[in-house]
mmCIF file of C-alpha atoms in Angstrom:
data_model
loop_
_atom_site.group_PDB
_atom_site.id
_atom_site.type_symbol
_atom_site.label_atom_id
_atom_site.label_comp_id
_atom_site.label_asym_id
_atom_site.label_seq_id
_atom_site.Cartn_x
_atom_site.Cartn_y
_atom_site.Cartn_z
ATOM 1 C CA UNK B 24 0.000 0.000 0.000
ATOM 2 C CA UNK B 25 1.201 3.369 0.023
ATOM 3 C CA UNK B 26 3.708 4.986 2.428
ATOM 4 C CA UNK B 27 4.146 8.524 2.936
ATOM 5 C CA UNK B 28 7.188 10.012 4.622
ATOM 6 C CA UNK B 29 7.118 13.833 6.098
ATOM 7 C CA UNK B 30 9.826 15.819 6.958
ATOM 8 C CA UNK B 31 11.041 17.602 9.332
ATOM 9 C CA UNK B 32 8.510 16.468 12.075
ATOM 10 C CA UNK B 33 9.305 20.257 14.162
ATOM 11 C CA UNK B 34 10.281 23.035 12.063
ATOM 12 C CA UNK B 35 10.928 26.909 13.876
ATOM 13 C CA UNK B 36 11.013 29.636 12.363
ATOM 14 C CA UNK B 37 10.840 33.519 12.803
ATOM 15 C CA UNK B 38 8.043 35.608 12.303
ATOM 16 C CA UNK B 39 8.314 37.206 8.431
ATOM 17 C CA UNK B 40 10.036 33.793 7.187
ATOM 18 C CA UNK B 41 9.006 30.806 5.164
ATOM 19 C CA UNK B 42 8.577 27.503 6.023
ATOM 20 C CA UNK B 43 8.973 24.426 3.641
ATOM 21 C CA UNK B 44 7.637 21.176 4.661
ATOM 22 C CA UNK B 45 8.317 18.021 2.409
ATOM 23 C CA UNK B 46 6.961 14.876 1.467
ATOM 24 C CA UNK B 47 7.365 11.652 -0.236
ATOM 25 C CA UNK B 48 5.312 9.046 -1.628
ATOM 26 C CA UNK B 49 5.797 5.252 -2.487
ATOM 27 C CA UNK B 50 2.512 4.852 -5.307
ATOM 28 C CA UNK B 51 2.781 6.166 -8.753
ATOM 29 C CA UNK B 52 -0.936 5.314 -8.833
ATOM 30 C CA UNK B 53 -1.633 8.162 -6.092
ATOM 31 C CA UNK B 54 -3.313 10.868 -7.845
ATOM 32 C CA UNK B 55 -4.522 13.592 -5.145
ATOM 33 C CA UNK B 56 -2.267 15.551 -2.364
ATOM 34 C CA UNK B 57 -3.859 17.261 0.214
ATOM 35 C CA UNK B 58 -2.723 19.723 3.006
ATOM 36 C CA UNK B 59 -4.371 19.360 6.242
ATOM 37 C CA UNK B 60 -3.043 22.094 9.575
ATOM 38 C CA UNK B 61 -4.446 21.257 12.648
ATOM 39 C CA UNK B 62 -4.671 23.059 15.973
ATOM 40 C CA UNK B 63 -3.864 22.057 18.921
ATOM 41 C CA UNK B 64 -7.057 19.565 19.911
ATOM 42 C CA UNK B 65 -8.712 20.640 16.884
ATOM 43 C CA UNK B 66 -10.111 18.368 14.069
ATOM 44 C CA UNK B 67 -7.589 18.588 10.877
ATOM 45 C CA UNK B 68 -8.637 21.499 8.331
ATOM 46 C CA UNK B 69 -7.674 21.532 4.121
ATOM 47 C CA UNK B 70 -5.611 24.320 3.800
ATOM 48 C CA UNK B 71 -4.643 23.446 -0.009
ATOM 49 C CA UNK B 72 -4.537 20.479 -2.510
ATOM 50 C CA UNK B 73 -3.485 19.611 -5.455
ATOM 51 C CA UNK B 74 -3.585 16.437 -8.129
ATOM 52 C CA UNK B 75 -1.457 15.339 -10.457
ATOM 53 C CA UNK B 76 -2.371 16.764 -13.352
ATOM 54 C CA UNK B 77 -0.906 20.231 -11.924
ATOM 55 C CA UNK B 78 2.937 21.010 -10.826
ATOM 56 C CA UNK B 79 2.126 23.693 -8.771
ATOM 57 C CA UNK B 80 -0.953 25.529 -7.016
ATOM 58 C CA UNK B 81 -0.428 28.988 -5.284
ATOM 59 C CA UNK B 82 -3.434 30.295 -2.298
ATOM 60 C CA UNK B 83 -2.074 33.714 -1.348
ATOM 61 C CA UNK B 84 1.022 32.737 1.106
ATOM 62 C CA UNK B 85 0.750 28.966 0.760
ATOM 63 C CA UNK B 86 2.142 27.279 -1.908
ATOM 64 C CA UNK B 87 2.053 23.526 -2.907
ATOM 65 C CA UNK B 88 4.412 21.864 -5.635
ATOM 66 C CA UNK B 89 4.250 18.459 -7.446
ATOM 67 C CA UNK B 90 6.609 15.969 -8.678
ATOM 68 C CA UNK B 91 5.163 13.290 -9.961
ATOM 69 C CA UNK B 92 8.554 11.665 -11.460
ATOM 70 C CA UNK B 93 10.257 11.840 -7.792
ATOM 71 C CA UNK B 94 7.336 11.556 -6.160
ATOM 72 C CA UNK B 95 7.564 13.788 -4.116
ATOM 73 C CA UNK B 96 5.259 17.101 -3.210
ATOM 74 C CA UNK B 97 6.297 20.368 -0.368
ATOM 75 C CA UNK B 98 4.026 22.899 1.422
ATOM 76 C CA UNK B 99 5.769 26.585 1.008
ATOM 77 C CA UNK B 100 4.000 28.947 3.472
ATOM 78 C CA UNK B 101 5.561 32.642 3.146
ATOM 79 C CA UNK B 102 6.096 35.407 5.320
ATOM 80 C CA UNK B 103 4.664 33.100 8.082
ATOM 81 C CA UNK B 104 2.661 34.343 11.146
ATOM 82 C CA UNK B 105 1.824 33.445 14.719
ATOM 83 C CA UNK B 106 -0.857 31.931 13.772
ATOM 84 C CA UNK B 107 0.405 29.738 11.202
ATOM 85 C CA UNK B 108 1.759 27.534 14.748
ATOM 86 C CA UNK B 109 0.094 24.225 13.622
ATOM 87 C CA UNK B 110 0.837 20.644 13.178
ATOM 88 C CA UNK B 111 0.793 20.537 9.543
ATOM 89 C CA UNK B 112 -0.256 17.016 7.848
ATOM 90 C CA UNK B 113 0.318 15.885 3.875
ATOM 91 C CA UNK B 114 -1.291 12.965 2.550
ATOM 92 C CA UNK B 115 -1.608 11.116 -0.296
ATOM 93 C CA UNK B 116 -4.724 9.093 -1.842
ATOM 94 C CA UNK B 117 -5.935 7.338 -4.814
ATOM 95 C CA UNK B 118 -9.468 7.199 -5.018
ATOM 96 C CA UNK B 119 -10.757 6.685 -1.190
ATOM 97 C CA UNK B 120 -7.954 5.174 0.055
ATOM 98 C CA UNK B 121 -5.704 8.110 2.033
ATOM 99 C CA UNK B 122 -3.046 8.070 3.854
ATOM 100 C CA UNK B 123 -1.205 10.185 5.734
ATOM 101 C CA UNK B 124 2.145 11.547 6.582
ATOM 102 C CA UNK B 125 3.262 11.710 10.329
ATOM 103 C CA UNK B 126 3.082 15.287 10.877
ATOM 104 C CA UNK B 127 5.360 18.314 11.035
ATOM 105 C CA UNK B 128 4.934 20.861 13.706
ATOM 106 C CA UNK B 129 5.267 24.649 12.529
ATOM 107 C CA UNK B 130 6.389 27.162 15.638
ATOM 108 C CA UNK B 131 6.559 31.115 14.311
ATOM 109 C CA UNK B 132 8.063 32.686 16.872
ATOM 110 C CA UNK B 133 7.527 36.863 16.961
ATOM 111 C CA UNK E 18 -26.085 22.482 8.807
ATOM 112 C CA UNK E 19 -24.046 20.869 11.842
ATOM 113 C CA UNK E 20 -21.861 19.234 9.627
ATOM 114 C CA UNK E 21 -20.400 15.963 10.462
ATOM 115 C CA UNK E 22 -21.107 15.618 14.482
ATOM 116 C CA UNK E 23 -19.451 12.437 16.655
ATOM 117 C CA UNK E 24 -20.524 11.256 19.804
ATOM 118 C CA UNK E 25 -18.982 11.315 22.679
ATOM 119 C CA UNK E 26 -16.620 13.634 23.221
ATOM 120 C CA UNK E 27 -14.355 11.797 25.478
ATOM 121 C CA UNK E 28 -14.622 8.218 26.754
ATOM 122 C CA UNK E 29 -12.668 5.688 28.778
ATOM 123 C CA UNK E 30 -13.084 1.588 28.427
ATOM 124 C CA UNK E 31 -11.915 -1.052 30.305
ATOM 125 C CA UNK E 32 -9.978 -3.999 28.458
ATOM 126 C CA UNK E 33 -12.412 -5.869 27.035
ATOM 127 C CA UNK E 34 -15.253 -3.991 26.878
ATOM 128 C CA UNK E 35 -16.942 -3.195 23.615
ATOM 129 C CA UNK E 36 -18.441 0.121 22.404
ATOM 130 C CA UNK E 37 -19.848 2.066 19.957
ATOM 131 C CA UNK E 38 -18.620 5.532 18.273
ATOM 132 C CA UNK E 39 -21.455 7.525 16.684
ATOM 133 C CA UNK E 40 -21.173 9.835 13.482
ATOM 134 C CA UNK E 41 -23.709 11.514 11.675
ATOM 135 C CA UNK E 42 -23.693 14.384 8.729
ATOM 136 C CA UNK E 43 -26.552 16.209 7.577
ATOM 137 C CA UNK E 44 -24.721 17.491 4.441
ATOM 138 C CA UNK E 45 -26.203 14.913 2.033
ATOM 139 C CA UNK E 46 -22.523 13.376 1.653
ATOM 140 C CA UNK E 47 -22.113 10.215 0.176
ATOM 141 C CA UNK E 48 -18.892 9.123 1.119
ATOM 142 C CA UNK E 49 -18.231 8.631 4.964
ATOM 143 C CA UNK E 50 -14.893 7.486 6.470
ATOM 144 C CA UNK E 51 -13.553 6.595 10.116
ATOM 145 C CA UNK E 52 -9.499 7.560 11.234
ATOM 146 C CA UNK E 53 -7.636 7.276 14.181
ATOM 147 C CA UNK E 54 -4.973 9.404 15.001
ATOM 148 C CA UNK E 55 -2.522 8.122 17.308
ATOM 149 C CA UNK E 56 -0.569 11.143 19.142
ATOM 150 C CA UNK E 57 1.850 12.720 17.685
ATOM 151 C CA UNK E 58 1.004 10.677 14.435
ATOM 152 C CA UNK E 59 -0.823 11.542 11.070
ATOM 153 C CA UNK E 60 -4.582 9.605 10.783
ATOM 154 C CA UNK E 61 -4.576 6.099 9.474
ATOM 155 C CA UNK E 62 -7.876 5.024 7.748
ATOM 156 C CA UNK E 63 -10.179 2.390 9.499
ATOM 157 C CA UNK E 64 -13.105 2.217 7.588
ATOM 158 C CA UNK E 65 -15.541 3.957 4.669
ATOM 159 C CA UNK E 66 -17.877 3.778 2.660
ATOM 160 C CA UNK E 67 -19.118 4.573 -0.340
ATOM 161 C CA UNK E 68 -22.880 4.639 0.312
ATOM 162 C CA UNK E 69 -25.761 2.837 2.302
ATOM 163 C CA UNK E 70 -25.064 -0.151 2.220
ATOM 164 C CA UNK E 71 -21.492 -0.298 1.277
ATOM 165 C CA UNK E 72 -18.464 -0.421 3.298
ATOM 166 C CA UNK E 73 -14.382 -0.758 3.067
ATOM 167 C CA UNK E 74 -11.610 -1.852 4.515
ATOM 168 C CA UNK E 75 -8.981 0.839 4.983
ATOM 169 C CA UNK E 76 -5.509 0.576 6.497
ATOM 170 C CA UNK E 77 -5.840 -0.403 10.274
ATOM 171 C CA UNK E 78 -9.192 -2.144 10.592
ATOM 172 C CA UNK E 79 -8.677 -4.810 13.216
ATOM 173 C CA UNK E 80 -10.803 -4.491 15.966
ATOM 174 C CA UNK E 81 -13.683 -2.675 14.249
ATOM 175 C CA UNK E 82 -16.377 -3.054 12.496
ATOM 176 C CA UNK E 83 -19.053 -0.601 10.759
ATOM 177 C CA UNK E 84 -22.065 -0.523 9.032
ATOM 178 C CA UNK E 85 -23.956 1.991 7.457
ATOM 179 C CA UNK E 86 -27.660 1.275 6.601
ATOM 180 C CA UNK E 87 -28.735 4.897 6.422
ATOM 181 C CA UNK E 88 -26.857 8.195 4.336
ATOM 182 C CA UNK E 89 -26.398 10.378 7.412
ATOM 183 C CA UNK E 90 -25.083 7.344 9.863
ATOM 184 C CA UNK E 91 -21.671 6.301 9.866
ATOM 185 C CA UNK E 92 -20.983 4.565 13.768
ATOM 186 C CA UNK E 93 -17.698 2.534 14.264
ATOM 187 C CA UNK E 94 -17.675 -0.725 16.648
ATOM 188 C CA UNK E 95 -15.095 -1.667 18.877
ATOM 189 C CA UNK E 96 -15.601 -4.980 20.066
ATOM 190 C CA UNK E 97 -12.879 -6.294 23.045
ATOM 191 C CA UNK E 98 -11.194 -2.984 23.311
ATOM 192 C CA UNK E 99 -7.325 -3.411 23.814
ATOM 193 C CA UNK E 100 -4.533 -0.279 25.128
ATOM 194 C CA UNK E 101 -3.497 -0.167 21.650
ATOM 195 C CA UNK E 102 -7.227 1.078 20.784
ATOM 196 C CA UNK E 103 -6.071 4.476 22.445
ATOM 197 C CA UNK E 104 -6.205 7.215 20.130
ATOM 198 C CA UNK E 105 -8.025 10.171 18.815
ATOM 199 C CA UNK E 106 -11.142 8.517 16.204
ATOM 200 C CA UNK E 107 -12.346 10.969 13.813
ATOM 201 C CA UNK E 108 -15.010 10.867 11.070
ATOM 202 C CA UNK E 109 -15.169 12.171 8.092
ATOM 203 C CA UNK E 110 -17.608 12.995 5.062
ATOM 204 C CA UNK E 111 -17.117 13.751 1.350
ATOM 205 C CA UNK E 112 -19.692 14.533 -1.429
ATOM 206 C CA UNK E 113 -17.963 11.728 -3.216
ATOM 207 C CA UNK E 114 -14.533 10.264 -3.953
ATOM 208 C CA UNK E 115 -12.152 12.057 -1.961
ATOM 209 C CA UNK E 116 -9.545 12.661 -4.136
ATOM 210 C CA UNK E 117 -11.989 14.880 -6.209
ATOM 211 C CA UNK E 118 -14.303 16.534 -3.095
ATOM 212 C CA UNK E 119 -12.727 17.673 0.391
ATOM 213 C CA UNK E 120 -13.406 15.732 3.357
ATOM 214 C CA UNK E 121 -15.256 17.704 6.324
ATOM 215 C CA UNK E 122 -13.937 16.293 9.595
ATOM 216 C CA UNK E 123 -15.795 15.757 12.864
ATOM 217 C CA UNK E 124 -14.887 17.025 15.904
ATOM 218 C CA UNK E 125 -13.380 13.770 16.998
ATOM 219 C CA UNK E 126 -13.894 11.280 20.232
ATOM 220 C CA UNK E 127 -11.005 10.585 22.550
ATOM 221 C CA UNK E 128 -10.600 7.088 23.864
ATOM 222 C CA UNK E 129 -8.754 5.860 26.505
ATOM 223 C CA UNK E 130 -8.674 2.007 27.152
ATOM 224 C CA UNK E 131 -7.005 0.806 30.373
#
């Protein structure tokens, strides 16, 4: 089945910075990567997707890029924020069937 | 709409006892899905399914069982619970196939077995 790897799993940076968060995947079959944060004791939220038809996909600071020949696909968050502390989650699924990376926790410090 | 709702909130089994984990979305959603999230870990899938009816294995399903005989109810068994059935469960919905529709989460139900 497939296997996705995150990295790092804690990532600090300062306020005004960006943050890149990678992440590998073991099936060339896998056809959609989505971008989950979640707060602390909070359920996990989409903050951006994108499928494999499409290299890149740009939501005003975040950033997601695709490559499907490595297999591999990184979050880009600019001039980060407070608020953008998070545990930040990619996954990968084809059809129904997702799985998930283990996680990478984002501290912006001011 | 409430969106997808889970009861409870919080819970704590003894070994061996059995319970169920309620979910329910008033979205119209087709697709419904069951994760655990382990801490400090990324959610592994349980269960889904695909319509009244119809349900799937996922990644971790030992241990559990579903059904789903209505649109809106999605409720996860645990039968025997074990320590290693200590996690975060969440449910999910989605219009249809998730990789083409984004998955609304639930709240999620904390379980402790000891």
């Amino acid at each position: 089945g497939e296997n996705v790897e995150q990295h790092p799993s804690t990532l600090s940076v300062q306020e005004g910075d960006s943050a890149v968060i990678k992440c590998t995947y073991s099936d060339s079959a896998s056809n959609y990567f989505p971008w989950y944060k979640q707060e602390l004791g909070k359920r996990p939220q989409l903050i951006i997707d994108i499928r494999s038809n499409v290299g890149e996909k740009k939501d005003q600071r975040i950033a997601v890029t695709l490559n499907k020949t490595a297999k591999h696909f990184s979050l880009h968050i600019t001039e980060t924020q407070p608020e953008d502390s998070a545990v930040y989650f990619c996954a990968a699924s084809r059809r129904s069937d997702m799985r998930f990376g283990a996680g990478t926790r984002l501290t912006v410090k001011p | 709409n409430a969106g997808v709702t889970q009861t409870p909130k919080f819970r704590i089994l003894k070994i061996g006892q059995s319970m169920t984990l309620q979910c329910a979305q008033d979205m119209n959603h087709n697709y419904m899905y069951w994760y655990r999230q382990d801490p400090g870990m990324g959610l592994k899938l349980i269960y889904y399914s695909v319509g009244a009816g119809i349900t799937d294995k996922g990644e971790v399903p030992n241990g559990y069982n579903v059904s789903r005989s209505t649109t809106e109810d999605f409720p996860l068994r645990l039968e025997l619970a074990a320590p290693s059935q200590t996690s975060v469960y969440f449910c999910a919905s989605s219009y249809s196939d998730a990789a083409d529709y984004e998955q609304y989460f639930g709240p999620g139900t904390r379980l402790t077995v000891t």
